[in-house]
Amino acid sequence: MRRAEGLRDQLEQDIVTGHFKPGERLDEQSLASRFGVSRTPVREALMQLASTGMVELQPRRGAFVASLGFKEIIERFETMAALEGMCGALAARRITDEQRSKLVEAHEACVAEAKDGASDSYYYANERFHQVIYEACHNAYLAEQARQLHTRLKPYRRLQLRARHRVSNSLAEHQKIVEAILAGDSTKAEQRLRDHILIQGQRLNDFISSFGSAKVA
Amino acid sequence: MRRAEGLRDQLEQDIVTGHFKPGERLDEQSLASRFGVSRTPVREALMQLASTGMVELQPRRGAFVASLGFKEIIERFETMAALEGMCGALAARRITDEQRSKLVEAHEACVAEAKDGASDSYYYANERFHQVIYEACHNAYLAEQARQLHTRLKPYRRLQLRARHRVSNSLAEHQKIVEAILAGDSTKAEQRLRDHILIQGQRLNDFISSFGSAKVA
DNA sequence: CATGCGGTTTTTGTATACGAAATCCTTGAC
DNA sequence: GTCAAGGATTTCGTATACAAAAACCGCATG
């Protein structure tokens, strides 16, 4: 057997898609037989996922799909706001001509998807939009950190998109972000990108509160 | 044998203190016998260190002490500036009375150590100063991310402290940061803390340039 | 003298084995 | 009927074994 790397991605996918639910226990032996490998590579994959916060490892107890409480989710949105804000600030100063085109294209794709009303397809266009900004900041490490949090918060982002008028408001925010970056205004780009993320946390808060539960996705 | 957790910290210490030098290859078998354990816990420790960026794992090639080039170091300082800036902004709004006292104490300890002229002891006081701010931001996740980068950049921070007038300038920056946080001015706190970090990158740049080498510590 | 090739050796990645800790389940006492 | 104690069982953490890939080395060759 020669494939521990893929194991991690497979498990991550199963968690993000909800195949394994938050709080669920991940038995090493079960996963091993499920993937046709021994426990060793499974343990390695679990440890990697633990380092990204996807699973929680309790010593001598086992691995559990991390279920973030409301507080933990907000904390991550705040952290992401800091990272994305810096991405925006740097992107405004460093974006290349080619990336300018990509940014506009990605934004227009978001507008197009939003018209169709399907929040899922909007989500993917939105994801691409942020990826372009990550690239444009020309800081591979910062981009990677932002990307990781982005992935980790994926289930919660999708949730808040269903709040009333959230998509149209999100689009308006994107518009202002694009303008700031293209104008090379790093201060405005940072402020707007940061607020864009923090607002998502706020809307998620509203969304969760309206159902009276802190454990979601 | 029942101690894989400690292995990670021991290895980390050996890397930060320079016992294992950047670029050096870390043989699993050697480490195993060195610590009196088998390869399994060593591999787990190496993977954990890889997730924090302390070591680089090349598939089928082995583990190497990560040697950051100049570009990679600057990238991390920029990312850290984003995280610390957010820490400062949040701390200005959320710091408790007890933490206010701690902050002032930590700052005064820095002043005291700076008088003695020993940049090493100043470094530790400086470390504590930042730890207090991490706590005061009341965001455990953000604090942990900042702490990790802080540890990772430790060797480079120490280096730039030796630049001319760096310690006294650093102190002046701390003073302004404390004032902003105590005044509850999140905007100023963020700006000053961010600049404080970015300046470190700049000074490190100067320091490295004056020796004509991009690989340090 | 540099260089490419083949075999040997080292080292990683995975599988399996084993001891220890935690959980579960039975059983007995109150 | 409830609850606690003790052993059986499960599962984690580590050690060891083995297969495969890469590094190493000597030798021959241009």
mmCIF file of C-alpha atoms in Angstrom, chain B:
data_model
loop_
_atom_site.group_PDB
_atom_site.id
_atom_site.type_symbol
_atom_site.label_atom_id
_atom_site.label_comp_id
_atom_site.label_asym_id
_atom_site.label_seq_id
_atom_site.Cartn_x
_atom_site.Cartn_y
_atom_site.Cartn_z
ATOM 1 C CA MET B 1 7.743 4.009 26.696
ATOM 2 C CA ARG B 2 4.975 6.534 27.165
ATOM 3 C CA ARG B 3 6.071 9.948 26.034
ATOM 4 C CA ALA B 4 5.546 11.050 22.462
ATOM 5 C CA GLU B 5 4.248 14.469 23.514
ATOM 6 C CA GLY B 6 7.486 15.539 25.116
ATOM 7 C CA LEU B 7 9.473 14.409 22.112
ATOM 8 C CA ARG B 8 7.958 17.150 20.002
ATOM 9 C CA ASP B 9 8.902 19.872 22.477
ATOM 10 C CA GLN B 10 12.390 18.473 22.928
ATOM 11 C CA LEU B 11 12.986 18.427 19.196
ATOM 12 C CA GLU B 12 11.530 21.907 18.829
ATOM 13 C CA GLN B 13 13.870 23.158 21.517
ATOM 14 C CA ASP B 14 16.848 21.542 19.831
ATOM 15 C CA ILE B 15 15.932 23.251 16.578
ATOM 16 C CA VAL B 16 15.217 26.694 18.041
ATOM 17 C CA THR B 17 18.421 26.646 20.085
ATOM 18 C CA GLY B 18 20.367 25.735 16.985
ATOM 19 C CA HIS B 19 21.468 22.313 18.173
ATOM 20 C CA PHE B 20 20.053 21.069 14.877
ATOM 21 C CA LYS B 21 20.955 23.530 12.180
ATOM 22 C CA PRO B 22 18.733 24.652 9.280
ATOM 23 C CA GLY B 23 18.915 22.309 6.343
ATOM 24 C CA GLU B 24 20.238 19.501 8.519
ATOM 25 C CA ARG B 25 18.783 16.101 7.893
ATOM 26 C CA LEU B 26 16.951 14.462 10.796
ATOM 27 C CA ASP B 27 17.408 10.713 10.648
ATOM 28 C CA GLU B 28 14.513 8.876 12.237
ATOM 29 C CA GLN B 29 16.630 6.008 13.491
ATOM 30 C CA SER B 30 19.235 8.291 15.036
ATOM 31 C CA LEU B 31 16.603 10.373 16.792
ATOM 32 C CA ALA B 32 14.885 7.213 17.985
ATOM 33 C CA SER B 33 17.998 5.824 19.636
ATOM 34 C CA ARG B 34 18.971 9.297 20.865
ATOM 35 C CA PHE B 35 15.683 9.548 22.774
ATOM 36 C CA GLY B 36 15.476 5.866 23.592
ATOM 37 C CA VAL B 37 12.230 5.231 21.720
ATOM 38 C CA SER B 38 11.249 3.539 18.491
ATOM 39 C CA ARG B 39 10.796 5.267 15.148
ATOM 40 C CA THR B 40 7.013 5.479 15.478
ATOM 41 C CA PRO B 41 6.808 8.281 18.076
ATOM 42 C CA VAL B 42 9.699 10.043 16.340
ATOM 43 C CA ARG B 43 7.770 10.062 13.089
ATOM 44 C CA GLU B 44 4.729 11.466 14.884
ATOM 45 C CA ALA B 45 6.793 14.226 16.449
ATOM 46 C CA LEU B 46 8.346 15.086 13.091
ATOM 47 C CA MET B 47 4.936 15.294 11.472
ATOM 48 C CA GLN B 48 3.698 17.639 14.161
ATOM 49 C CA LEU B 49 6.732 19.847 13.703
ATOM 50 C CA ALA B 50 6.154 19.768 9.972
ATOM 51 C CA SER B 51 2.652 21.127 10.511
ATOM 52 C CA THR B 52 4.094 24.106 12.376
ATOM 53 C CA GLY B 53 6.769 24.611 9.733
ATOM 54 C CA MET B 54 9.733 23.797 11.953
ATOM 55 C CA VAL B 55 10.782 20.883 9.770
ATOM 56 C CA GLU B 56 10.185 20.034 6.155
ATOM 57 C CA LEU B 57 9.114 16.544 5.193
ATOM 58 C CA GLN B 58 10.180 15.388 1.773
ATOM 59 C CA PRO B 59 8.373 12.185 0.830
ATOM 60 C CA ARG B 60 10.705 9.199 0.628
ATOM 61 C CA ARG B 61 13.573 11.572 1.351
ATOM 62 C CA GLY B 62 13.277 12.288 5.037
ATOM 63 C CA ALA B 63 12.910 15.222 7.408
ATOM 64 C CA PHE B 64 15.001 18.373 7.264
ATOM 65 C CA VAL B 65 15.215 21.326 9.623
ATOM 66 C CA ALA B 66 13.349 24.005 7.720
ATOM 67 C CA SER B 67 15.670 26.679 6.480
ATOM 68 C CA LEU B 68 13.713 29.742 5.566
ATOM 69 C CA GLY B 69 15.029 31.895 2.785
ATOM 70 C CA PHE B 70 14.753 35.633 3.059
ATOM 71 C CA LYS B 71 11.477 35.669 1.129
ATOM 72 C CA GLU B 72 9.892 33.066 3.404
ATOM 73 C CA ILE B 73 10.945 34.941 6.517
ATOM 74 C CA ILE B 74 9.466 38.219 5.318
ATOM 75 C CA GLU B 75 6.253 36.414 4.383
ATOM 76 C CA ARG B 76 5.953 35.136 7.928
ATOM 77 C CA PHE B 77 6.651 38.520 9.439
ATOM 78 C CA GLU B 78 3.885 39.985 7.273
ATOM 79 C CA THR B 79 1.487 37.283 8.391
ATOM 80 C CA MET B 80 2.485 37.798 11.989
ATOM 81 C CA ALA B 81 1.905 41.520 11.599
ATOM 82 C CA ALA B 82 -1.665 40.760 10.565
ATOM 83 C CA LEU B 83 -2.244 38.436 13.519
ATOM 84 C CA GLU B 84 -0.581 40.638 16.127
ATOM 85 C CA GLY B 85 -2.350 43.695 14.774
ATOM 86 C CA MET B 86 -5.706 41.991 15.241
ATOM 87 C CA CYS B 87 -4.625 40.856 18.696
ATOM 88 C CA GLY B 88 -3.887 44.467 19.578
ATOM 89 C CA ALA B 89 -7.183 45.732 18.191
ATOM 90 C CA LEU B 90 -9.135 43.145 20.148
ATOM 91 C CA ALA B 91 -7.059 43.612 23.271
ATOM 92 C CA ALA B 92 -7.746 47.347 23.257
ATOM 93 C CA ARG B 93 -11.457 46.575 23.425
ATOM 94 C CA ARG B 94 -11.421 43.523 25.686
ATOM 95 C CA ILE B 95 -8.520 43.776 28.104
ATOM 96 C CA THR B 96 -9.492 43.189 31.742
ATOM 97 C CA ASP B 97 -8.310 45.267 34.679
ATOM 98 C CA GLU B 98 -6.049 42.456 35.825
ATOM 99 C CA GLN B 99 -4.498 42.200 32.379
ATOM 100 C CA ARG B 100 -3.945 45.965 32.333
ATOM 101 C CA SER B 101 -1.721 45.574 35.353
ATOM 102 C CA LYS B 102 0.081 42.636 33.811
ATOM 103 C CA LEU B 103 0.654 44.583 30.615
ATOM 104 C CA VAL B 104 2.201 47.508 32.466
ATOM 105 C CA GLU B 105 4.340 45.141 34.540
ATOM 106 C CA ALA B 106 5.557 43.309 31.462
ATOM 107 C CA HIS B 107 6.436 46.577 29.788
ATOM 108 C CA GLU B 108 8.312 47.834 32.826
ATOM 109 C CA ALA B 109 10.196 44.550 32.957
ATOM 110 C CA CYS B 110 11.282 45.200 29.373
ATOM 111 C CA VAL B 111 12.506 48.669 30.335
ATOM 112 C CA ALA B 112 14.438 47.228 33.255
ATOM 113 C CA GLU B 113 16.077 44.505 31.184
ATOM 114 C CA ALA B 114 16.951 46.952 28.432
ATOM 115 C CA LYS B 115 18.941 49.022 30.919
ATOM 116 C CA ASP B 116 21.217 46.062 31.587
ATOM 117 C CA GLY B 117 22.059 46.008 27.916
ATOM 118 C CA ALA B 118 21.883 42.242 27.554
ATOM 119 C CA SER B 119 19.777 41.665 24.443
ATOM 120 C CA ASP B 120 19.065 38.054 25.460
ATOM 121 C CA SER B 121 17.355 38.883 28.718
ATOM 122 C CA TYR B 122 15.496 41.693 26.959
ATOM 123 C CA TYR B 123 14.273 39.141 24.511
ATOM 124 C CA TYR B 124 12.603 37.077 27.221
ATOM 125 C CA ALA B 125 10.931 40.115 28.783
ATOM 126 C CA ASN B 126 9.802 41.092 25.304
ATOM 127 C CA GLU B 127 8.373 37.634 24.809
ATOM 128 C CA ARG B 128 6.330 37.932 27.962
ATOM 129 C CA PHE B 129 5.070 41.354 26.889
ATOM 130 C CA HIS B 130 3.626 39.891 23.724
ATOM 131 C CA GLN B 131 2.182 36.924 25.582
ATOM 132 C CA VAL B 132 0.171 39.304 27.750
ATOM 133 C CA ILE B 133 -1.280 40.952 24.665
ATOM 134 C CA TYR B 134 -2.151 37.531 23.269
ATOM 135 C CA GLU B 135 -4.085 36.753 26.428
ATOM 136 C CA ALA B 136 -5.761 40.140 26.470
ATOM 137 C CA CYS B 137 -7.261 39.697 23.010
ATOM 138 C CA HIS B 138 -9.579 37.013 24.436
ATOM 139 C CA ASN B 139 -9.433 34.939 21.324
ATOM 140 C CA ALA B 140 -7.735 31.634 22.116
ATOM 141 C CA TYR B 141 -7.396 30.571 18.498
ATOM 142 C CA LEU B 142 -5.912 33.854 17.301
ATOM 143 C CA ALA B 143 -3.559 33.843 20.284
ATOM 144 C CA GLU B 144 -2.421 30.315 19.483
ATOM 145 C CA GLN B 145 -1.723 31.158 15.851
ATOM 146 C CA ALA B 146 0.274 34.213 16.875
ATOM 147 C CA ARG B 147 2.168 32.193 19.475
ATOM 148 C CA GLN B 148 3.119 29.566 16.924
ATOM 149 C CA LEU B 149 4.529 32.107 14.500
ATOM 150 C CA HIS B 150 6.249 33.837 17.381
ATOM 151 C CA THR B 151 8.037 30.600 18.252
ATOM 152 C CA ARG B 152 8.867 29.882 14.653
ATOM 153 C CA LEU B 153 10.406 33.310 14.163
ATOM 154 C CA LYS B 154 12.223 33.307 17.474
ATOM 155 C CA PRO B 155 15.734 32.873 16.000
ATOM 156 C CA TYR B 156 15.212 35.719 13.548
ATOM 157 C CA ARG B 157 13.697 38.062 16.116
ATOM 158 C CA ARG B 158 16.703 37.623 18.347
ATOM 159 C CA LEU B 159 18.981 38.411 15.455
ATOM 160 C CA GLN B 160 17.404 41.747 14.574
ATOM 161 C CA LEU B 161 17.493 42.832 18.201
ATOM 162 C CA ARG B 162 21.236 43.212 17.769
ATOM 163 C CA ALA B 163 20.811 45.913 15.142
ATOM 164 C CA ARG B 164 21.873 49.376 16.243
ATOM 165 C CA HIS B 165 19.387 51.138 18.539
ATOM 166 C CA ARG B 166 16.887 48.380 17.911
ATOM 167 C CA VAL B 167 16.253 47.701 21.592
ATOM 168 C CA SER B 168 15.615 51.320 22.523
ATOM 169 C CA ASN B 169 13.391 51.796 19.480
ATOM 170 C CA SER B 170 11.545 48.600 20.328
ATOM 171 C CA LEU B 171 10.931 49.938 23.809
ATOM 172 C CA ALA B 172 9.541 53.190 22.467
ATOM 173 C CA GLU B 173 7.193 51.193 20.238
ATOM 174 C CA HIS B 174 6.064 49.133 23.210
ATOM 175 C CA GLN B 175 5.333 52.318 25.120
ATOM 176 C CA LYS B 176 3.042 53.611 22.383
ATOM 177 C CA ILE B 177 1.359 50.204 22.096
ATOM 178 C CA VAL B 178 0.637 50.094 25.817
ATOM 179 C CA GLU B 179 -0.813 53.590 25.684
ATOM 180 C CA ALA B 180 -3.109 52.698 22.800
ATOM 181 C CA ILE B 181 -4.371 49.507 24.435
ATOM 182 C CA LEU B 182 -4.935 51.116 27.826
ATOM 183 C CA ALA B 183 -6.779 53.967 26.102
ATOM 184 C CA GLY B 184 -9.003 51.427 24.383
ATOM 185 C CA ASP B 185 -8.000 52.771 20.972
ATOM 186 C CA SER B 186 -8.212 49.650 18.839
ATOM 187 C CA THR B 187 -7.233 51.379 15.609
ATOM 188 C CA LYS B 188 -4.014 52.815 17.022
ATOM 189 C CA ALA B 189 -3.228 49.628 18.919
ATOM 190 C CA GLU B 190 -3.532 47.616 15.742
ATOM 191 C CA GLN B 191 -1.505 50.014 13.628
ATOM 192 C CA ARG B 192 1.310 50.291 16.161
ATOM 193 C CA LEU B 193 1.506 46.592 16.897
ATOM 194 C CA ARG B 194 1.507 45.788 13.218
ATOM 195 C CA ASP B 195 4.250 48.292 12.497
ATOM 196 C CA HIS B 196 6.198 46.952 15.465
ATOM 197 C CA ILE B 197 6.300 43.558 13.779
ATOM 198 C CA LEU B 198 6.897 44.806 10.260
ATOM 199 C CA ILE B 199 9.796 46.950 11.482
ATOM 200 C CA GLN B 200 11.374 43.806 12.883
ATOM 201 C CA GLY B 201 11.252 42.310 9.414
ATOM 202 C CA GLN B 202 12.812 45.464 8.012
ATOM 203 C CA ARG B 203 15.605 45.519 10.582
ATOM 204 C CA LEU B 204 16.229 41.854 10.021
ATOM 205 C CA ASN B 205 16.492 42.684 6.342
ATOM 206 C CA ASP B 206 19.119 45.322 7.130
ATOM 207 C CA PHE B 207 20.957 42.964 9.415
ATOM 208 C CA ILE B 208 21.055 40.129 6.909
ATOM 209 C CA SER B 209 21.955 42.425 4.037
ATOM 210 C CA SER B 210 24.933 43.759 5.944
ATOM 211 C CA PHE B 211 26.330 40.246 5.966
ATOM 212 C CA GLY B 212 25.282 39.402 2.445
ATOM 213 C CA SER B 213 23.569 36.138 3.352
ATOM 214 C CA ALA B 214 19.907 35.174 3.145
ATOM 215 C CA LYS B 215 20.229 32.036 5.230
ATOM 216 C CA VAL B 216 20.511 32.768 8.915
ATOM 217 C CA ALA B 217 20.277 31.223 12.387
#
